[in-house]
Amino acid sequence: MTFRLSVERLVRIFPAQGGAAEPTRAVDGVDFVATAGEITALVGPSGCGKSTLLAMIAGLEPCDSGAVRAGAVTVTALSAEKSALWRRAHVGFLFQDAGLVDRMRVIDNVMLPMIYRNAKPRDRRAAAIAALERLGLGNMIERRVDGLSGGERRRVGFARILADPRPLLICDEPSAGLDADNTEEIRKLLQIARADGACIILATHDPELVTVADKVLPMRRGQLVAPDLALRAGAQQAAAAS
Ligand SMILES: Nc1ncnc2c1ncn2[C@@H]1O[C@H](COP(=O)(O)OP(=O)(O)OP(=O)(O)O)[C@@H](O)[C@H]1O
Ligand SMILES: [Mg+2]
């Protein structure tokens, strides 16, 4: 059966903090479906809830109500332990900060998910090197990641999800801090992953990357809004700022 992700009336509310009177409705009733071989892009201003939504889809952030279903599994109903096992088998996650282990070498960071699932050492090394070379990092495999630039770290993070593909790829700002050539490479790699049948959900501010998406979901204040409303809200903000 083809992979299908279903996000149903999903809600995450953070309690009021730091003197704020109101709690933050970070994700406020989000509904959408995505399938294998499809790229869905979440777009919207900083703080609208993109990263929180991506983390909830992966079962990394609890939900207050609603559900995330991936195939036959209700991700939001899994225990922490079962959720980790499900993620290991089904999800490649590129975190907004790349999510690397600083004191480890580049190659070890890329191999980490394959170590967790007991891939053969020779296979995991070959897959990691191939992915790093693809991202122009073949000369950095032995370096520790704490000496890398922001863009290099992001590319290592991308190599990690590419080296050992999963049916669901979640990418938080995959092109942030990258130059035009590297953004183009990420675009191509996303297209290849889509052709291989991955269900890809990404959050991005990058107009170049949005063009690769089959479906664009604009978000405002935790909610999905119709594209024309997003344009109008953008025009109002621009008018207010001028
Ligand atoms: N752990 C937390 N505790 C309290 N509030 C949080 C927490 N995580 C996120 N928030 C708040 O939830 C809202 C959504 O945050 P989120 O990081 O999902 O936004 P975003 O769309 O990814 O923004 P950006 O484009 O800057 O990455 C923000 O107002 C943020 O301050
Ligand atoms: Mg974010």
PDB file of C-alpha atoms and ligand atoms in Angstrom:
ATOM      1  CA  MET A   1       0.000   0.000   0.000  1.00  0.00           C
ATOM      2  CA  THR A   2       1.305   3.477  -0.800  1.00  0.00           C
ATOM      3  CA  PHE A   3       2.422   5.637   2.097  1.00  0.00           C
ATOM      4  CA  ARG A   4      -0.126   8.235   3.118  1.00  0.00           C
ATOM      5  CA  LEU A   5       0.243  10.884   5.797  1.00  0.00           C
ATOM      6  CA  SER A   6      -2.853  12.394   7.307  1.00  0.00           C
ATOM      7  CA  VAL A   7      -2.784  15.361   9.695  1.00  0.00           C
ATOM      8  CA  GLU A   8      -6.150  15.802  11.372  1.00  0.00           C
ATOM      9  CA  ARG A   9      -7.273  18.884  13.333  1.00  0.00           C
ATOM     10  CA  LEU A  10      -3.905  18.993  15.019  1.00  0.00           C
ATOM     11  CA  VAL A  11      -3.439  21.371  17.962  1.00  0.00           C
ATOM     12  CA  ARG A  12      -0.420  22.373  20.086  1.00  0.00           C
ATOM     13  CA  ILE A  13      -0.746  25.138  22.641  1.00  0.00           C
ATOM     14  CA  PHE A  14       2.227  26.374  24.681  1.00  0.00           C
ATOM     15  CA  PRO A  15       1.343  27.937  28.057  1.00  0.00           C
ATOM     16  CA  ALA A  16       1.850  31.685  28.493  1.00  0.00           C
ATOM     17  CA  GLN A  17       5.449  32.424  29.464  1.00  0.00           C
ATOM     18  CA  GLY A  18       7.650  35.348  30.382  1.00  0.00           C
ATOM     19  CA  GLY A  19       4.809  37.662  31.358  1.00  0.00           C
ATOM     20  CA  ALA A  20       2.761  36.996  28.194  1.00  0.00           C
ATOM     21  CA  ALA A  21      -0.971  37.034  28.947  1.00  0.00           C
ATOM     22  CA  GLU A  22      -2.000  34.542  26.271  1.00  0.00           C
ATOM     23  CA  PRO A  23      -0.850  30.985  25.582  1.00  0.00           C
ATOM     24  CA  THR A  24       0.690  30.441  22.134  1.00  0.00           C
ATOM     25  CA  ARG A  25      -1.516  28.470  19.776  1.00  0.00           C
ATOM     26  CA  ALA A  26       1.534  27.262  17.808  1.00  0.00           C
ATOM     27  CA  VAL A  27      -0.476  24.725  15.782  1.00  0.00           C
ATOM     28  CA  ASP A  28      -4.169  25.474  15.777  1.00  0.00           C
ATOM     29  CA  GLY A  29      -6.362  22.927  13.986  1.00  0.00           C
ATOM     30  CA  VAL A  30      -4.202  21.907  11.028  1.00  0.00           C
ATOM     31  CA  ASP A  31      -5.640  19.432   8.490  1.00  0.00           C
ATOM     32  CA  PHE A  32      -3.933  18.086   5.389  1.00  0.00           C
ATOM     33  CA  VAL A  33      -2.949  14.885   3.628  1.00  0.00           C
ATOM     34  CA  ALA A  34       0.226  14.026   1.747  1.00  0.00           C
ATOM     35  CA  THR A  35       1.158  10.918  -0.188  1.00  0.00           C
ATOM     36  CA  ALA A  36       4.209   9.071  -1.457  1.00  0.00           C
ATOM     37  CA  GLY A  37       5.924  10.773  -4.387  1.00  0.00           C
ATOM     38  CA  GLU A  38       4.712  14.217  -3.375  1.00  0.00           C
ATOM     39  CA  ILE A  39       6.443  17.325  -1.986  1.00  0.00           C
ATOM     40  CA  THR A  40       4.404  19.520   0.357  1.00  0.00           C
ATOM     41  CA  ALA A  41       5.854  22.913   1.349  1.00  0.00           C
ATOM     42  CA  LEU A  42       4.766  24.761   4.496  1.00  0.00           C
ATOM     43  CA  VAL A  43       5.408  28.462   4.101  1.00  0.00           C
ATOM     44  CA  GLY A  44       4.746  31.421   6.349  1.00  0.00           C
ATOM     45  CA  PRO A  45       6.328  34.031   8.580  1.00  0.00           C
ATOM     46  CA  SER A  46       8.681  33.254  11.433  1.00  0.00           C
ATOM     47  CA  GLY A  47       6.765  31.945  14.441  1.00  0.00           C
ATOM     48  CA  CYS A  48       3.678  30.769  12.478  1.00  0.00           C
ATOM     49  CA  GLY A  49       4.189  27.181  13.685  1.00  0.00           C
ATOM     50  CA  LYS A  50       6.055  25.389  10.878  1.00  0.00           C
ATOM     51  CA  SER A  51       8.757  23.740  13.026  1.00  0.00           C
ATOM     52  CA  THR A  52       6.257  22.767  15.723  1.00  0.00           C
ATOM     53  CA  LEU A  53       4.005  21.141  13.108  1.00  0.00           C
ATOM     54  CA  LEU A  54       6.927  19.228  11.543  1.00  0.00           C
ATOM     55  CA  ALA A  55       8.046  17.982  14.976  1.00  0.00           C
ATOM     56  CA  MET A  56       4.494  16.817  15.749  1.00  0.00           C
ATOM     57  CA  ILE A  57       4.270  14.945  12.430  1.00  0.00           C
ATOM     58  CA  ALA A  58       7.443  13.070  13.398  1.00  0.00           C
ATOM     59  CA  GLY A  59       6.111  12.352  16.903  1.00  0.00           C
ATOM     60  CA  LEU A  60       8.848  14.483  18.469  1.00  0.00           C
ATOM     61  CA  GLU A  61       6.447  17.020  19.968  1.00  0.00           C
ATOM     62  CA  PRO A  62       3.307  15.991  21.867  1.00  0.00           C
ATOM     63  CA  CYS A  63      -0.091  17.081  20.617  1.00  0.00           C
ATOM     64  CA  ASP A  64      -2.919  18.584  22.661  1.00  0.00           C
ATOM     65  CA  SER A  65      -5.635  17.290  20.340  1.00  0.00           C
ATOM     66  CA  GLY A  66      -6.079  15.923  16.850  1.00  0.00           C
ATOM     67  CA  ALA A  67      -4.040  13.176  15.213  1.00  0.00           C
ATOM     68  CA  VAL A  68      -1.197  12.363  12.840  1.00  0.00           C
ATOM     69  CA  ARG A  69      -1.648   9.107  10.920  1.00  0.00           C
ATOM     70  CA  ALA A  70       1.094   7.598   8.788  1.00  0.00           C
ATOM     71  CA  GLY A  71      -0.227   4.598   6.884  1.00  0.00           C
ATOM     72  CA  ALA A  72      -1.896   2.383   9.484  1.00  0.00           C
ATOM     73  CA  VAL A  73      -0.049   3.985  12.429  1.00  0.00           C
ATOM     74  CA  THR A  74      -1.500   6.767  14.588  1.00  0.00           C
ATOM     75  CA  VAL A  75       1.755   8.548  15.405  1.00  0.00           C
ATOM     76  CA  THR A  76       0.193  10.820  18.019  1.00  0.00           C
ATOM     77  CA  ALA A  77      -1.039   7.802  20.033  1.00  0.00           C
ATOM     78  CA  LEU A  78       2.355   6.057  20.304  1.00  0.00           C
ATOM     79  CA  SER A  79       4.313   5.850  23.568  1.00  0.00           C
ATOM     80  CA  ALA A  80       7.699   7.645  23.552  1.00  0.00           C
ATOM     81  CA  GLU A  81       9.483   4.334  23.042  1.00  0.00           C
ATOM     82  CA  LYS A  82       7.233   3.140  20.200  1.00  0.00           C
ATOM     83  CA  SER A  83       7.385   6.572  18.623  1.00  0.00           C
ATOM     84  CA  ALA A  84      11.216   6.410  18.564  1.00  0.00           C
ATOM     85  CA  LEU A  85      11.094   2.976  16.941  1.00  0.00           C
ATOM     86  CA  TRP A  86       8.551   4.131  14.351  1.00  0.00           C
ATOM     87  CA  ARG A  87      10.668   7.212  13.561  1.00  0.00           C
ATOM     88  CA  ARG A  88      13.813   5.147  13.158  1.00  0.00           C
ATOM     89  CA  ALA A  89      12.134   2.961  10.546  1.00  0.00           C
ATOM     90  CA  HIS A  90      10.062   5.553   8.714  1.00  0.00           C
ATOM     91  CA  VAL A  91      11.322   9.108   9.082  1.00  0.00           C
ATOM     92  CA  GLY A  92      14.302  11.096   7.814  1.00  0.00           C
ATOM     93  CA  PHE A  93      14.319  14.418   9.690  1.00  0.00           C
ATOM     94  CA  LEU A  94      16.442  17.429   8.789  1.00  0.00           C
ATOM     95  CA  PHE A  95      16.233  19.770  11.791  1.00  0.00           C
ATOM     96  CA  GLN A  96      16.253  23.542  11.415  1.00  0.00           C
ATOM     97  CA  ASP A  97      19.640  23.610  13.174  1.00  0.00           C
ATOM     98  CA  ALA A  98      20.717  20.444  11.258  1.00  0.00           C
ATOM     99  CA  GLY A  99      20.610  18.421  14.525  1.00  0.00           C
ATOM    100  CA  LEU A 100      24.209  17.185  14.360  1.00  0.00           C
ATOM    101  CA  VAL A 101      26.368  15.866  17.194  1.00  0.00           C
ATOM    102  CA  ASP A 102      29.111  18.491  17.466  1.00  0.00           C
ATOM    103  CA  ARG A 103      31.945  16.441  18.850  1.00  0.00           C
ATOM    104  CA  MET A 104      31.554  13.712  16.227  1.00  0.00           C
ATOM    105  CA  ARG A 105      33.087  13.567  12.756  1.00  0.00           C
ATOM    106  CA  VAL A 106      31.035  14.375   9.670  1.00  0.00           C
ATOM    107  CA  ILE A 107      30.981  10.743   8.496  1.00  0.00           C
ATOM    108  CA  ASP A 108      29.869   9.452  11.919  1.00  0.00           C
ATOM    109  CA  ASN A 109      27.011  11.936  12.008  1.00  0.00           C
ATOM    110  CA  VAL A 110      25.820  10.743   8.606  1.00  0.00           C
ATOM    111  CA  MET A 111      26.114   7.077   9.605  1.00  0.00           C
ATOM    112  CA  LEU A 112      24.295   7.503  12.930  1.00  0.00           C
ATOM    113  CA  PRO A 113      20.752   6.515  11.787  1.00  0.00           C
ATOM    114  CA  MET A 114      22.213   3.484   9.989  1.00  0.00           C
ATOM    115  CA  ILE A 115      24.038   2.424  13.170  1.00  0.00           C
ATOM    116  CA  TYR A 116      20.745   2.604  15.072  1.00  0.00           C
ATOM    117  CA  ARG A 117      19.139   0.242  12.605  1.00  0.00           C
ATOM    118  CA  ASN A 118      22.130  -2.128  12.526  1.00  0.00           C
ATOM    119  CA  ALA A 119      23.153  -1.668   8.891  1.00  0.00           C
ATOM    120  CA  LYS A 120      26.400  -3.460   7.968  1.00  0.00           C
ATOM    121  CA  PRO A 121      29.446  -1.252   8.713  1.00  0.00           C
ATOM    122  CA  ARG A 122      30.774  -1.440   5.157  1.00  0.00           C
ATOM    123  CA  ASP A 123      27.364  -0.599   3.657  1.00  0.00           C
ATOM    124  CA  ARG A 124      26.787   2.353   5.955  1.00  0.00           C
ATOM    125  CA  ARG A 125      30.213   3.816   5.273  1.00  0.00           C
ATOM    126  CA  ALA A 126      29.764   3.492   1.500  1.00  0.00           C
ATOM    127  CA  ALA A 127      26.280   5.061   1.638  1.00  0.00           C
ATOM    128  CA  ALA A 128      27.507   7.917   3.845  1.00  0.00           C
ATOM    129  CA  ILE A 129      30.462   8.707   1.587  1.00  0.00           C
ATOM    130  CA  ALA A 130      28.290   8.620  -1.545  1.00  0.00           C
ATOM    131  CA  ALA A 131      25.775  11.052   0.015  1.00  0.00           C
ATOM    132  CA  LEU A 132      28.515  13.394   1.271  1.00  0.00           C
ATOM    133  CA  GLU A 133      30.186  13.439  -2.140  1.00  0.00           C
ATOM    134  CA  ARG A 134      26.840  14.192  -3.744  1.00  0.00           C
ATOM    135  CA  LEU A 135      26.627  17.278  -1.523  1.00  0.00           C
ATOM    136  CA  GLY A 136      30.173  18.408  -2.274  1.00  0.00           C
ATOM    137  CA  LEU A 137      31.489  17.374   1.150  1.00  0.00           C
ATOM    138  CA  GLY A 138      33.725  14.478   0.070  1.00  0.00           C
ATOM    139  CA  ASN A 139      36.813  16.310   1.347  1.00  0.00           C
ATOM    140  CA  MET A 140      35.343  16.877   4.828  1.00  0.00           C
ATOM    141  CA  ILE A 141      34.318  13.411   5.932  1.00  0.00           C
ATOM    142  CA  GLU A 142      36.928  13.151   8.701  1.00  0.00           C
ATOM    143  CA  ARG A 143      36.333  16.642  10.132  1.00  0.00           C
ATOM    144  CA  ARG A 144      34.469  17.268  13.359  1.00  0.00           C
ATOM    145  CA  VAL A 145      31.213  19.074  12.706  1.00  0.00           C
ATOM    146  CA  ASP A 146      31.807  21.787  15.299  1.00  0.00           C
ATOM    147  CA  GLY A 147      34.275  23.445  12.926  1.00  0.00           C
ATOM    148  CA  LEU A 148      31.839  23.652   9.998  1.00  0.00           C
ATOM    149  CA  SER A 149      29.959  26.681   8.685  1.00  0.00           C
ATOM    150  CA  GLY A 150      26.152  26.857   9.004  1.00  0.00           C
ATOM    151  CA  GLY A 151      25.660  25.941   5.336  1.00  0.00           C
ATOM    152  CA  GLU A 152      28.091  23.027   5.588  1.00  0.00           C
ATOM    153  CA  ARG A 153      26.260  21.701   8.658  1.00  0.00           C
ATOM    154  CA  ARG A 154      22.964  21.862   6.799  1.00  0.00           C
ATOM    155  CA  ARG A 155      24.463  19.906   3.905  1.00  0.00           C
ATOM    156  CA  VAL A 156      25.770  17.252   6.335  1.00  0.00           C
ATOM    157  CA  GLY A 157      22.253  17.044   7.807  1.00  0.00           C
ATOM    158  CA  PHE A 158      20.853  16.592   4.309  1.00  0.00           C
ATOM    159  CA  ALA A 159      23.455  13.922   3.482  1.00  0.00           C
ATOM    160  CA  ARG A 160      22.277  12.075   6.597  1.00  0.00           C
ATOM    161  CA  ILE A 161      18.673  11.787   5.403  1.00  0.00           C
ATOM    162  CA  LEU A 162      19.811  11.026   1.863  1.00  0.00           C
ATOM    163  CA  ALA A 163      22.249   8.242   2.771  1.00  0.00           C
ATOM    164  CA  ASP A 164      19.539   6.028   4.214  1.00  0.00           C
ATOM    165  CA  PRO A 165      16.202   7.078   2.714  1.00  0.00           C
ATOM    166  CA  ARG A 166      12.914   6.633   4.561  1.00  0.00           C
ATOM    167  CA  PRO A 167       9.333   6.819   3.265  1.00  0.00           C
ATOM    168  CA  LEU A 168       8.716  10.118   5.077  1.00  0.00           C
ATOM    169  CA  LEU A 169      11.258  12.942   4.711  1.00  0.00           C
ATOM    170  CA  ILE A 170      10.753  16.003   6.884  1.00  0.00           C
ATOM    171  CA  CYS A 171      13.005  18.967   6.141  1.00  0.00           C
ATOM    172  CA  ASP A 172      12.960  22.140   8.224  1.00  0.00           C
ATOM    173  CA  GLU A 173      14.401  24.986   6.125  1.00  0.00           C
ATOM    174  CA  PRO A 174      16.669  22.738   4.032  1.00  0.00           C
ATOM    175  CA  SER A 175      18.171  25.630   2.047  1.00  0.00           C
ATOM    176  CA  ALA A 176      18.635  28.186   4.860  1.00  0.00           C
ATOM    177  CA  GLY A 177      22.119  29.685   4.680  1.00  0.00           C
ATOM    178  CA  LEU A 178      22.970  27.977   1.381  1.00  0.00           C
ATOM    179  CA  ASP A 179      24.217  29.701  -1.777  1.00  0.00           C
ATOM    180  CA  ALA A 180      22.410  29.371  -5.126  1.00  0.00           C
ATOM    181  CA  ASP A 181      24.441  26.339  -6.308  1.00  0.00           C
ATOM    182  CA  ASN A 182      23.842  24.382  -3.127  1.00  0.00           C
ATOM    183  CA  THR A 183      20.168  25.324  -3.085  1.00  0.00           C
ATOM    184  CA  GLU A 184      19.917  24.005  -6.642  1.00  0.00           C
ATOM    185  CA  GLU A 185      21.589  20.761  -5.538  1.00  0.00           C
ATOM    186  CA  ILE A 186      19.086  20.381  -2.665  1.00  0.00           C
ATOM    187  CA  ARG A 187      16.260  21.022  -5.153  1.00  0.00           C
ATOM    188  CA  LYS A 188      17.550  18.259  -7.411  1.00  0.00           C
ATOM    189  CA  LEU A 189      18.002  15.837  -4.505  1.00  0.00           C
ATOM    190  CA  LEU A 190      14.450  16.495  -3.292  1.00  0.00           C
ATOM    191  CA  GLN A 191      13.210  15.752  -6.814  1.00  0.00           C
ATOM    192  CA  ILE A 192      15.172  12.494  -6.883  1.00  0.00           C
ATOM    193  CA  ALA A 193      13.803  11.481  -3.452  1.00  0.00           C
ATOM    194  CA  ARG A 194      10.285  12.280  -4.712  1.00  0.00           C
ATOM    195  CA  ALA A 195      10.835  10.170  -7.844  1.00  0.00           C
ATOM    196  CA  ASP A 196      12.005   7.343  -5.560  1.00  0.00           C
ATOM    197  CA  GLY A 197       8.619   7.546  -3.825  1.00  0.00           C
ATOM    198  CA  ALA A 198       9.333   9.530  -0.652  1.00  0.00           C
ATOM    199  CA  CYS A 199       6.581  11.585   0.928  1.00  0.00           C
ATOM    200  CA  ILE A 200       8.359  14.906   1.556  1.00  0.00           C
ATOM    201  CA  ILE A 201       7.185  17.662   3.877  1.00  0.00           C
ATOM    202  CA  LEU A 202       9.319  20.769   4.077  1.00  0.00           C
ATOM    203  CA  ALA A 203       9.167  24.148   5.751  1.00  0.00           C
ATOM    204  CA  THR A 204      10.818  26.955   3.869  1.00  0.00           C
ATOM    205  CA  HIS A 205      11.093  30.698   3.391  1.00  0.00           C
ATOM    206  CA  ASP A 206      12.944  30.179   0.118  1.00  0.00           C
ATOM    207  CA  PRO A 207      10.987  31.070  -3.065  1.00  0.00           C
ATOM    208  CA  GLU A 208      13.444  28.943  -5.105  1.00  0.00           C
ATOM    209  CA  LEU A 209      12.637  25.856  -3.105  1.00  0.00           C
ATOM    210  CA  VAL A 210       8.880  26.456  -3.075  1.00  0.00           C
ATOM    211  CA  THR A 211       8.844  25.942  -6.849  1.00  0.00           C
ATOM    212  CA  VAL A 212       9.767  22.277  -6.383  1.00  0.00           C
ATOM    213  CA  ALA A 213       6.636  21.590  -4.299  1.00  0.00           C
ATOM    214  CA  ASP A 214       3.534  19.848  -5.619  1.00  0.00           C
ATOM    215  CA  LYS A 215       1.475  21.456  -2.878  1.00  0.00           C
ATOM    216  CA  VAL A 216       2.131  24.729  -1.036  1.00  0.00           C
ATOM    217  CA  LEU A 217       0.414  25.237   2.321  1.00  0.00           C
ATOM    218  CA  PRO A 218       0.670  28.799   3.650  1.00  0.00           C
ATOM    219  CA  MET A 219       0.487  29.060   7.451  1.00  0.00           C
ATOM    220  CA  ARG A 220      -0.446  32.001   9.652  1.00  0.00           C
ATOM    221  CA  ARG A 221      -0.604  31.904  13.450  1.00  0.00           C
ATOM    222  CA  GLY A 222      -0.779  28.137  13.648  1.00  0.00           C
ATOM    223  CA  GLN A 223      -3.405  27.712  10.945  1.00  0.00           C
ATOM    224  CA  LEU A 224      -3.344  26.806   7.275  1.00  0.00           C
ATOM    225  CA  VAL A 225      -4.784  29.606   5.194  1.00  0.00           C
ATOM    226  CA  ALA A 226      -5.899  29.729   1.575  1.00  0.00           C
ATOM    227  CA  PRO A 227      -3.130  30.927  -0.774  1.00  0.00           C
ATOM    228  CA  ASP A 228      -5.060  34.079  -1.726  1.00  0.00           C
ATOM    229  CA  LEU A 229      -5.531  34.976   1.953  1.00  0.00           C
ATOM    230  CA  ALA A 230      -1.803  34.527   2.498  1.00  0.00           C
ATOM    231  CA  LEU A 231      -1.083  36.871  -0.399  1.00  0.00           C
ATOM    232  CA  ARG A 232      -3.548  39.418   0.943  1.00  0.00           C
ATOM    233  CA  ALA A 233      -2.078  39.180   4.469  1.00  0.00           C
ATOM    234  CA  GLY A 234       1.398  39.670   2.940  1.00  0.00           C
ATOM    235  CA  ALA A 235       0.197  42.720   0.993  1.00  0.00           C
ATOM    236  CA  GLN A 236      -1.391  44.170   4.148  1.00  0.00           C
ATOM    237  CA  GLN A 237       1.833  43.654   6.098  1.00  0.00           C
ATOM    238  CA  ALA A 238       3.842  45.283   3.298  1.00  0.00           C
ATOM    239  CA  ALA A 239       1.390  48.216   3.183  1.00  0.00           C
ATOM    240  CA  ALA A 240       1.508  48.596   6.973  1.00  0.00           C
ATOM    241  CA  ALA A 241       5.313  48.554   6.922  1.00  0.00           C
ATOM    242  CA  SER A 242       5.591  51.214   4.151  1.00  0.00           C
TER     243      SER A 242
HETATM  244  N1  LIG B   1       8.854  24.902  23.526  1.00  0.00           N
HETATM  245  C1  LIG B   1       8.159  26.022  23.346  1.00  0.00           C
HETATM  246  N2  LIG B   1       7.632  26.704  24.397  1.00  0.00           N
HETATM  247  C2  LIG B   1       6.906  27.819  24.222  1.00  0.00           C
HETATM  248  N3  LIG B   1       6.613  28.364  23.011  1.00  0.00           N
HETATM  249  C3  LIG B   1       7.111  27.735  21.925  1.00  0.00           C
HETATM  250  C4  LIG B   1       7.910  26.541  22.035  1.00  0.00           C
HETATM  251  N4  LIG B   1       8.251  26.145  20.778  1.00  0.00           N
HETATM  252  C5  LIG B   1       7.709  27.051  19.936  1.00  0.00           C
HETATM  253  N5  LIG B   1       7.029  28.008  20.624  1.00  0.00           N
HETATM  254  C6  LIG B   1       6.283  29.133  20.035  1.00  0.00           C
HETATM  255  O1  LIG B   1       5.379  28.612  19.071  1.00  0.00           O
HETATM  256  C7  LIG B   1       5.302  29.462  17.930  1.00  0.00           C
HETATM  257  C8  LIG B   1       5.663  28.690  16.686  1.00  0.00           C
HETATM  258  O2  LIG B   1       7.054  28.397  16.704  1.00  0.00           O
HETATM  259  P1  LIG B   1       7.763  27.611  15.523  1.00  0.00           P
HETATM  260  O3  LIG B   1       9.175  27.388  15.906  1.00  0.00           O
HETATM  261  O4  LIG B   1       6.942  26.415  15.201  1.00  0.00           O
HETATM  262  O5  LIG B   1       7.656  28.665  14.317  1.00  0.00           O
HETATM  263  P2  LIG B   1       8.288  28.626  12.840  1.00  0.00           P
HETATM  264  O6  LIG B   1       7.169  28.889  11.883  1.00  0.00           O
HETATM  265  O7  LIG B   1       9.043  27.363  12.655  1.00  0.00           O
HETATM  266  O8  LIG B   1       9.277  29.875  12.848  1.00  0.00           O
HETATM  267  P3  LIG B   1      10.688  30.088  12.052  1.00  0.00           P
HETATM  268  O9  LIG B   1      10.307  30.408  10.624  1.00  0.00           O
HETATM  269  O10 LIG B   1      11.295  31.270  12.771  1.00  0.00           O
HETATM  270  O11 LIG B   1      11.499  28.858  12.198  1.00  0.00           O
HETATM  271  C9  LIG B   1       6.240  30.627  18.212  1.00  0.00           C
HETATM  272  O12 LIG B   1       5.463  31.704  18.733  1.00  0.00           O
HETATM  273  C10 LIG B   1       7.176  30.084  19.283  1.00  0.00           C
HETATM  274  O13 LIG B   1       7.671  31.107  20.115  1.00  0.00           O
HETATM  275 MG    MG B   2      11.047  26.955  12.294  1.00  0.00          MG
END
